[in-house]
PDB file of C-alpha atoms in Angstrom:
ATOM      1  CA  MET A 124      91.109 115.335 151.146  1.00  0.00           C
ATOM      2  CA  LYS A 125      92.570 112.243 152.226  1.00  0.00           C
ATOM      3  CA  ILE A 126      93.734 109.058 150.102  1.00  0.00           C
ATOM      4  CA  SER A 127      93.771 105.721 151.848  1.00  0.00           C
ATOM      5  CA  GLY A 128      96.422 103.134 150.990  1.00  0.00           C
ATOM      6  CA  ARG A 129      97.296  99.937 152.509  1.00  0.00           C
ATOM      7  CA  SER A 130      99.952 101.229 154.779  1.00  0.00           C
ATOM      8  CA  ALA A 131      98.671 104.738 155.849  1.00  0.00           C
ATOM      9  CA  THR A 132      96.492 107.577 155.140  1.00  0.00           C
ATOM     10  CA  THR A 133      97.932 110.386 153.355  1.00  0.00           C
ATOM     11  CA  ASP A 134      97.217 114.250 153.318  1.00  0.00           C
ATOM     12  CA  VAL A 135      97.076 115.475 149.590  1.00  0.00           C
ATOM     13  CA  ILE A 136      99.165 118.311 148.606  1.00  0.00           C
ATOM     14  CA  THR A 137      98.095 120.729 146.152  1.00  0.00           C
ATOM     15  CA  THR A 138      99.809 123.427 143.988  1.00  0.00           C
ATOM     16  CA  PRO A 139     101.977 125.703 144.576  1.00  0.00           C
ATOM     17  CA  GLU A 140     103.315 123.588 147.583  1.00  0.00           C
ATOM     18  CA  ILE A 141     104.210 120.586 145.144  1.00  0.00           C
ATOM     19  CA  ASP A 142     107.937 119.755 145.460  1.00  0.00           C
ATOM     20  CA  LEU A 143     108.176 118.218 142.099  1.00  0.00           C
ATOM     21  CA  ARG A 144     111.834 117.412 142.533  1.00  0.00           C
ATOM     22  CA  ALA A 145     111.048 115.467 145.661  1.00  0.00           C
ATOM     23  CA  PHE A 146     108.597 113.373 143.763  1.00  0.00           C
ATOM     24  CA  MET A 147     110.728 112.880 140.728  1.00  0.00           C
ATOM     25  CA  ARG A 148     113.410 111.678 142.888  1.00  0.00           C
ATOM     26  CA  LEU A 149     111.483 108.713 143.500  1.00  0.00           C
ATOM     27  CA  PHE A 150     111.343 107.671 139.735  1.00  0.00           C
ATOM     28  CA  PRO A 151     114.417 105.773 138.692  1.00  0.00           C
ATOM     29  CA  THR A 152     115.639 106.963 135.254  1.00  0.00           C
ATOM     30  CA  GLY A 153     118.441 105.945 133.029  1.00  0.00           C
ATOM     31  CA  VAL A 154     121.376 108.462 132.348  1.00  0.00           C
ATOM     32  CA  ALA A 155     122.575 109.629 128.844  1.00  0.00           C
ATOM     33  CA  LEU A 156     125.285 111.941 127.586  1.00  0.00           C
ATOM     34  CA  LEU A 157     123.923 114.455 124.939  1.00  0.00           C
ATOM     35  CA  THR A 158     126.439 115.870 122.526  1.00  0.00           C
ATOM     36  CA  THR A 159     126.171 118.161 119.591  1.00  0.00           C
ATOM     37  CA  GLY A 160     128.190 120.303 117.479  1.00  0.00           C
ATOM     38  CA  SER A 161     131.705 119.719 116.315  1.00  0.00           C
ATOM     39  CA  GLY A 162     135.306 121.169 116.799  1.00  0.00           C
ATOM     40  CA  GLU A 163     135.369 124.320 118.884  1.00  0.00           C
ATOM     41  CA  ASN A 164     131.622 124.456 118.909  1.00  0.00           C
ATOM     42  CA  ALA A 165     130.992 121.006 120.517  1.00  0.00           C
ATOM     43  CA  SER A 166     129.071 120.667 123.664  1.00  0.00           C
ATOM     44  CA  ALA A 167     128.012 118.114 125.928  1.00  0.00           C
ATOM     45  CA  MET A 168     125.595 117.582 128.943  1.00  0.00           C
ATOM     46  CA  THR A 169     124.385 114.664 131.150  1.00  0.00           C
ATOM     47  CA  LEU A 170     120.644 113.946 130.388  1.00  0.00           C
ATOM     48  CA  ASN A 171     118.147 111.975 132.039  1.00  0.00           C
ATOM     49  CA  SER A 172     114.895 113.458 130.534  1.00  0.00           C
ATOM     50  CA  LEU A 173     114.639 111.042 127.678  1.00  0.00           C
ATOM     51  CA  VAL A 174     111.598 109.168 126.204  1.00  0.00           C
ATOM     52  CA  SER A 175     110.941 106.855 123.222  1.00  0.00           C
ATOM     53  CA  VAL A 176     108.214 108.616 121.439  1.00  0.00           C
ATOM     54  CA  SER A 177     107.691 106.461 118.264  1.00  0.00           C
ATOM     55  CA  LEU A 178     109.381 103.048 116.783  1.00  0.00           C
ATOM     56  CA  SER A 179     108.368 103.631 113.223  1.00  0.00           C
ATOM     57  CA  PRO A 180     109.885 105.801 112.534  1.00  0.00           C
ATOM     58  CA  PRO A 181     112.211 105.874 115.306  1.00  0.00           C
ATOM     59  CA  ARG A 182     111.742 109.089 117.455  1.00  0.00           C
ATOM     60  CA  VAL A 183     113.037 110.453 120.808  1.00  0.00           C
ATOM     61  CA  LEU A 184     112.074 113.307 122.798  1.00  0.00           C
ATOM     62  CA  ILE A 185     114.487 115.027 125.126  1.00  0.00           C
ATOM     63  CA  GLY A 186     114.219 118.236 127.646  1.00  0.00           C
ATOM     64  CA  VAL A 187     117.045 120.648 127.677  1.00  0.00           C
ATOM     65  CA  GLN A 188     116.999 123.845 129.887  1.00  0.00           C
ATOM     66  CA  ARG A 189     117.272 126.627 127.762  1.00  0.00           C
ATOM     67  CA  SER A 190     120.003 128.493 129.779  1.00  0.00           C
ATOM     68  CA  SER A 191     122.322 125.591 129.309  1.00  0.00           C
ATOM     69  CA  ARG A 192     125.400 126.093 127.047  1.00  0.00           C
ATOM     70  CA  THR A 193     124.413 123.234 125.219  1.00  0.00           C
ATOM     71  CA  HIS A 194     120.842 124.459 124.289  1.00  0.00           C
ATOM     72  CA  ALA A 195     122.362 127.055 122.119  1.00  0.00           C
ATOM     73  CA  VAL A 196     124.561 124.779 120.112  1.00  0.00           C
ATOM     74  CA  LEU A 197     121.722 122.203 119.798  1.00  0.00           C
ATOM     75  CA  THR A 198     119.325 124.489 118.440  1.00  0.00           C
ATOM     76  CA  ARG A 199     121.702 125.909 115.974  1.00  0.00           C
ATOM     77  CA  GLU A 200     123.056 122.522 114.741  1.00  0.00           C
ATOM     78  CA  GLY A 201     119.799 120.626 114.673  1.00  0.00           C
ATOM     79  CA  SER A 202     121.365 117.363 115.388  1.00  0.00           C
ATOM     80  CA  PHE A 203     122.423 115.681 118.616  1.00  0.00           C
ATOM     81  CA  SER A 204     123.960 112.188 119.613  1.00  0.00           C
ATOM     82  CA  LEU A 205     122.721 110.328 122.851  1.00  0.00           C
ATOM     83  CA  ASN A 206     124.915 107.958 124.619  1.00  0.00           C
ATOM     84  CA  LEU A 207     123.290 105.578 127.197  1.00  0.00           C
ATOM     85  CA  LEU A 208     125.525 105.307 130.168  1.00  0.00           C
ATOM     86  CA  ALA A 209     126.792 102.052 131.702  1.00  0.00           C
ATOM     87  CA  ALA A 210     126.821 101.891 135.484  1.00  0.00           C
ATOM     88  CA  HIS A 211     130.523 102.254 135.652  1.00  0.00           C
ATOM     89  CA  GLN A 212     130.291 105.779 133.976  1.00  0.00           C
ATOM     90  CA  GLY A 213     128.867 107.698 137.157  1.00  0.00           C
ATOM     91  CA  PRO A 214     132.018 109.845 137.163  1.00  0.00           C
ATOM     92  CA  LEU A 215     131.391 111.051 133.362  1.00  0.00           C
ATOM     93  CA  ALA A 216     127.705 111.795 134.387  1.00  0.00           C
ATOM     94  CA  ARG A 217     128.913 114.032 137.295  1.00  0.00           C
ATOM     95  CA  LEU A 218     131.686 115.686 134.975  1.00  0.00           C
ATOM     96  CA  PHE A 219     129.184 116.454 132.209  1.00  0.00           C
ATOM     97  CA  SER A 220     126.484 117.856 134.620  1.00  0.00           C
ATOM     98  CA  SER A 221     129.086 120.179 136.134  1.00  0.00           C
ATOM     99  CA  ARG A 222     129.902 123.831 135.239  1.00  0.00           C
ATOM    100  CA  ASP A 223     133.406 122.611 134.170  1.00  0.00           C
ATOM    101  CA  LYS A 224     132.141 120.140 131.647  1.00  0.00           C
ATOM    102  CA  PRO A 225     134.397 119.688 128.847  1.00  0.00           C
ATOM    103  CA  GLY A 226     133.292 121.255 125.474  1.00  0.00           C
ATOM    104  CA  GLY A 227     134.999 122.331 122.186  1.00  0.00           C
ATOM    105  CA  ALA A 228     138.054 120.375 120.774  1.00  0.00           C
ATOM    106  CA  ASP A 229     138.369 118.808 124.836  1.00  0.00           C
ATOM    107  CA  LEU A 230     135.128 116.847 124.110  1.00  0.00           C
ATOM    108  CA  GLU A 231     137.014 114.663 121.560  1.00  0.00           C
ATOM    109  CA  LEU A 232     138.907 113.253 124.634  1.00  0.00           C
ATOM    110  CA  TYR A 233     135.748 111.675 125.755  1.00  0.00           C
ATOM    111  CA  VAL A 234     133.706 110.780 122.518  1.00  0.00           C
ATOM    112  CA  GLU A 235     134.566 109.407 119.243  1.00  0.00           C
ATOM    113  CA  ARG A 236     133.149 111.001 116.323  1.00  0.00           C
ATOM    114  CA  HIS A 237     131.866 108.734 113.498  1.00  0.00           C
ATOM    115  CA  HIS A 238     130.094 109.420 110.200  1.00  0.00           C
ATOM    116  CA  LEU A 239     127.744 106.603 109.353  1.00  0.00           C
ATOM    117  CA  HIS A 240     125.670 106.553 106.508  1.00  0.00           C
ATOM    118  CA  GLY A 241     126.468 110.440 106.003  1.00  0.00           C
ATOM    119  CA  ARG A 242     125.148 111.290 109.580  1.00  0.00           C
ATOM    120  CA  PRO A 243     127.551 112.143 112.496  1.00  0.00           C
ATOM    121  CA  CYS A 244     127.349 110.175 115.708  1.00  0.00           C
ATOM    122  CA  ASP A 245     129.368 110.763 118.931  1.00  0.00           C
ATOM    123  CA  VAL A 246     130.193 107.289 120.405  1.00  0.00           C
ATOM    124  CA  LEU A 247     131.150 107.159 124.191  1.00  0.00           C
ATOM    125  CA  PRO A 248     133.504 104.233 124.727  1.00  0.00           C
ATOM    126  CA  GLY A 249     132.117 101.864 127.283  1.00  0.00           C
ATOM    127  CA  GLY A 250     128.558 103.072 126.977  1.00  0.00           C
ATOM    128  CA  LEU A 251     125.585 100.993 126.312  1.00  0.00           C
ATOM    129  CA  ALA A 252     124.488 102.299 122.781  1.00  0.00           C
ATOM    130  CA  ALA A 253     124.525 105.695 120.934  1.00  0.00           C
ATOM    131  CA  LEU A 254     122.013 107.249 118.724  1.00  0.00           C
ATOM    132  CA  GLY A 255     122.419 109.941 116.055  1.00  0.00           C
ATOM    133  CA  CYS A 256     119.348 112.045 115.879  1.00  0.00           C
ATOM    134  CA  ASP A 257     117.918 115.089 113.694  1.00  0.00           C
ATOM    135  CA  VAL A 258     115.850 117.752 115.561  1.00  0.00           C
ATOM    136  CA  GLU A 259     112.322 117.623 113.837  1.00  0.00           C
ATOM    137  CA  ALA A 260     110.408 119.805 116.230  1.00  0.00           C
ATOM    138  CA  VAL A 261     110.916 122.013 119.280  1.00  0.00           C
ATOM    139  CA  PHE A 262     108.294 122.538 121.798  1.00  0.00           C
ATOM    140  CA  ASP A 263     108.314 125.450 124.439  1.00  0.00           C
ATOM    141  CA  ALA A 264     108.181 124.099 128.144  1.00  0.00           C
ATOM    142  CA  ASP A 265     108.844 127.297 130.198  1.00  0.00           C
ATOM    143  CA  ASP A 266     112.373 127.044 131.188  1.00  0.00           C
ATOM    144  CA  HIS A 267     112.992 124.125 129.120  1.00  0.00           C
ATOM    145  CA  ASP A 268     112.551 123.179 125.473  1.00  0.00           C
ATOM    146  CA  LEU A 269     111.438 119.546 124.589  1.00  0.00           C
ATOM    147  CA  LEU A 270     113.096 118.457 121.177  1.00  0.00           C
ATOM    148  CA  LEU A 271     111.747 115.782 119.068  1.00  0.00           C
ATOM    149  CA  GLY A 272     114.699 113.921 117.355  1.00  0.00           C
ATOM    150  CA  ARG A 273     114.267 111.688 114.490  1.00  0.00           C
ATOM    151  CA  VAL A 274     116.890 108.813 115.134  1.00  0.00           C
ATOM    152  CA  ARG A 275     119.060 108.214 111.867  1.00  0.00           C
ATOM    153  CA  VAL A 276     121.891 106.115 113.404  1.00  0.00           C
ATOM    154  CA  ARG A 277     122.181 103.669 116.258  1.00  0.00           C
ATOM    155  CA  VAL A 278     125.565 102.392 117.376  1.00  0.00           C
ATOM    156  CA  PRO A 279     125.660  99.246 119.685  1.00  0.00           C
ATOM    157  CA  GLY A 280     127.907  99.585 122.764  1.00  0.00           C
ATOM    158  CA  ALA A 281     129.070  97.477 125.568  1.00  0.00           C
ATOM    159  CA  SER A 282     127.077  94.348 125.733  1.00  0.00           C
ATOM    160  CA  GLY A 283     126.098  92.895 128.978  1.00  0.00           C
ATOM    161  CA  ALA A 284     126.914  96.143 130.936  1.00  0.00           C
ATOM    162  CA  ASP A 285     124.383  97.210 133.561  1.00  0.00           C
ATOM    163  CA  PRO A 286     122.794 100.848 132.943  1.00  0.00           C
ATOM    164  CA  LEU A 287     123.687 104.014 135.038  1.00  0.00           C
ATOM    165  CA  VAL A 288     120.471 104.729 137.017  1.00  0.00           C
ATOM    166  CA  PHE A 289     119.569 108.110 138.797  1.00  0.00           C
ATOM    167  CA  HIS A 290     117.351 107.418 141.689  1.00  0.00           C
ATOM    168  CA  ARG A 291     116.643 109.149 144.999  1.00  0.00           C
ATOM    169  CA  GLY A 292     119.464 111.830 144.079  1.00  0.00           C
ATOM    170  CA  HIS A 293     122.161 109.197 143.444  1.00  0.00           C
ATOM    171  CA  LEU A 294     123.821 107.844 140.680  1.00  0.00           C
ATOM    172  CA  GLY A 295     124.470 104.089 140.612  1.00  0.00           C
ATOM    173  CA  GLY A 296     123.950 100.477 138.722  1.00  0.00           C
ATOM    174  CA  THR A 297     120.757  99.735 140.818  1.00  0.00           C
ATOM    175  CA  VAL A 298     117.739 101.381 142.308  1.00  0.00           C
ATOM    176  CA  ARG A 299     118.135 102.586 145.623  1.00  0.00           C
ATOM    177  CA  HIS A 300     115.678 101.343 148.249  1.00  0.00           C
ATOM    178  CA  GLY A 301     114.767 103.405 151.557  1.00  0.00           C
TER     179      GLY A 301
END
């Protein structure tokens, strides 16, 4: 089967040959830091699978790989914080996506723990904004879980800063062309 476009005719690829990673690299996404737990049980990870689900009540959906260290803490704790990263925070995104990511008490070197209206919310200085969420539901998605989070707290961040964007396998402040 062929699909005609303005510039070229393309062969259609069907499963199992689909390379979803190559496809998703073309979709620019924002980048967030997810934190959960406290004290020695604190854990964090870089996240770009984040969707706004509803505005009233405010809910978000995140995807977390089951084999990640953060997954076990997140499902046990039942709450998490999300910090939207600013363009200059690429090194933090790389750090928290590595195997050597800080956790436990070391996480306090990067985020400030706040209790707002009786809810915990970790705030990353210099980030765009933070949310404190409670897990409402967990959905099986093979090697990942999708977690529906009810937003309980929002903390504004750096006004006027550009967002950190992941596009074509690179982190930056703008979408990459070519």
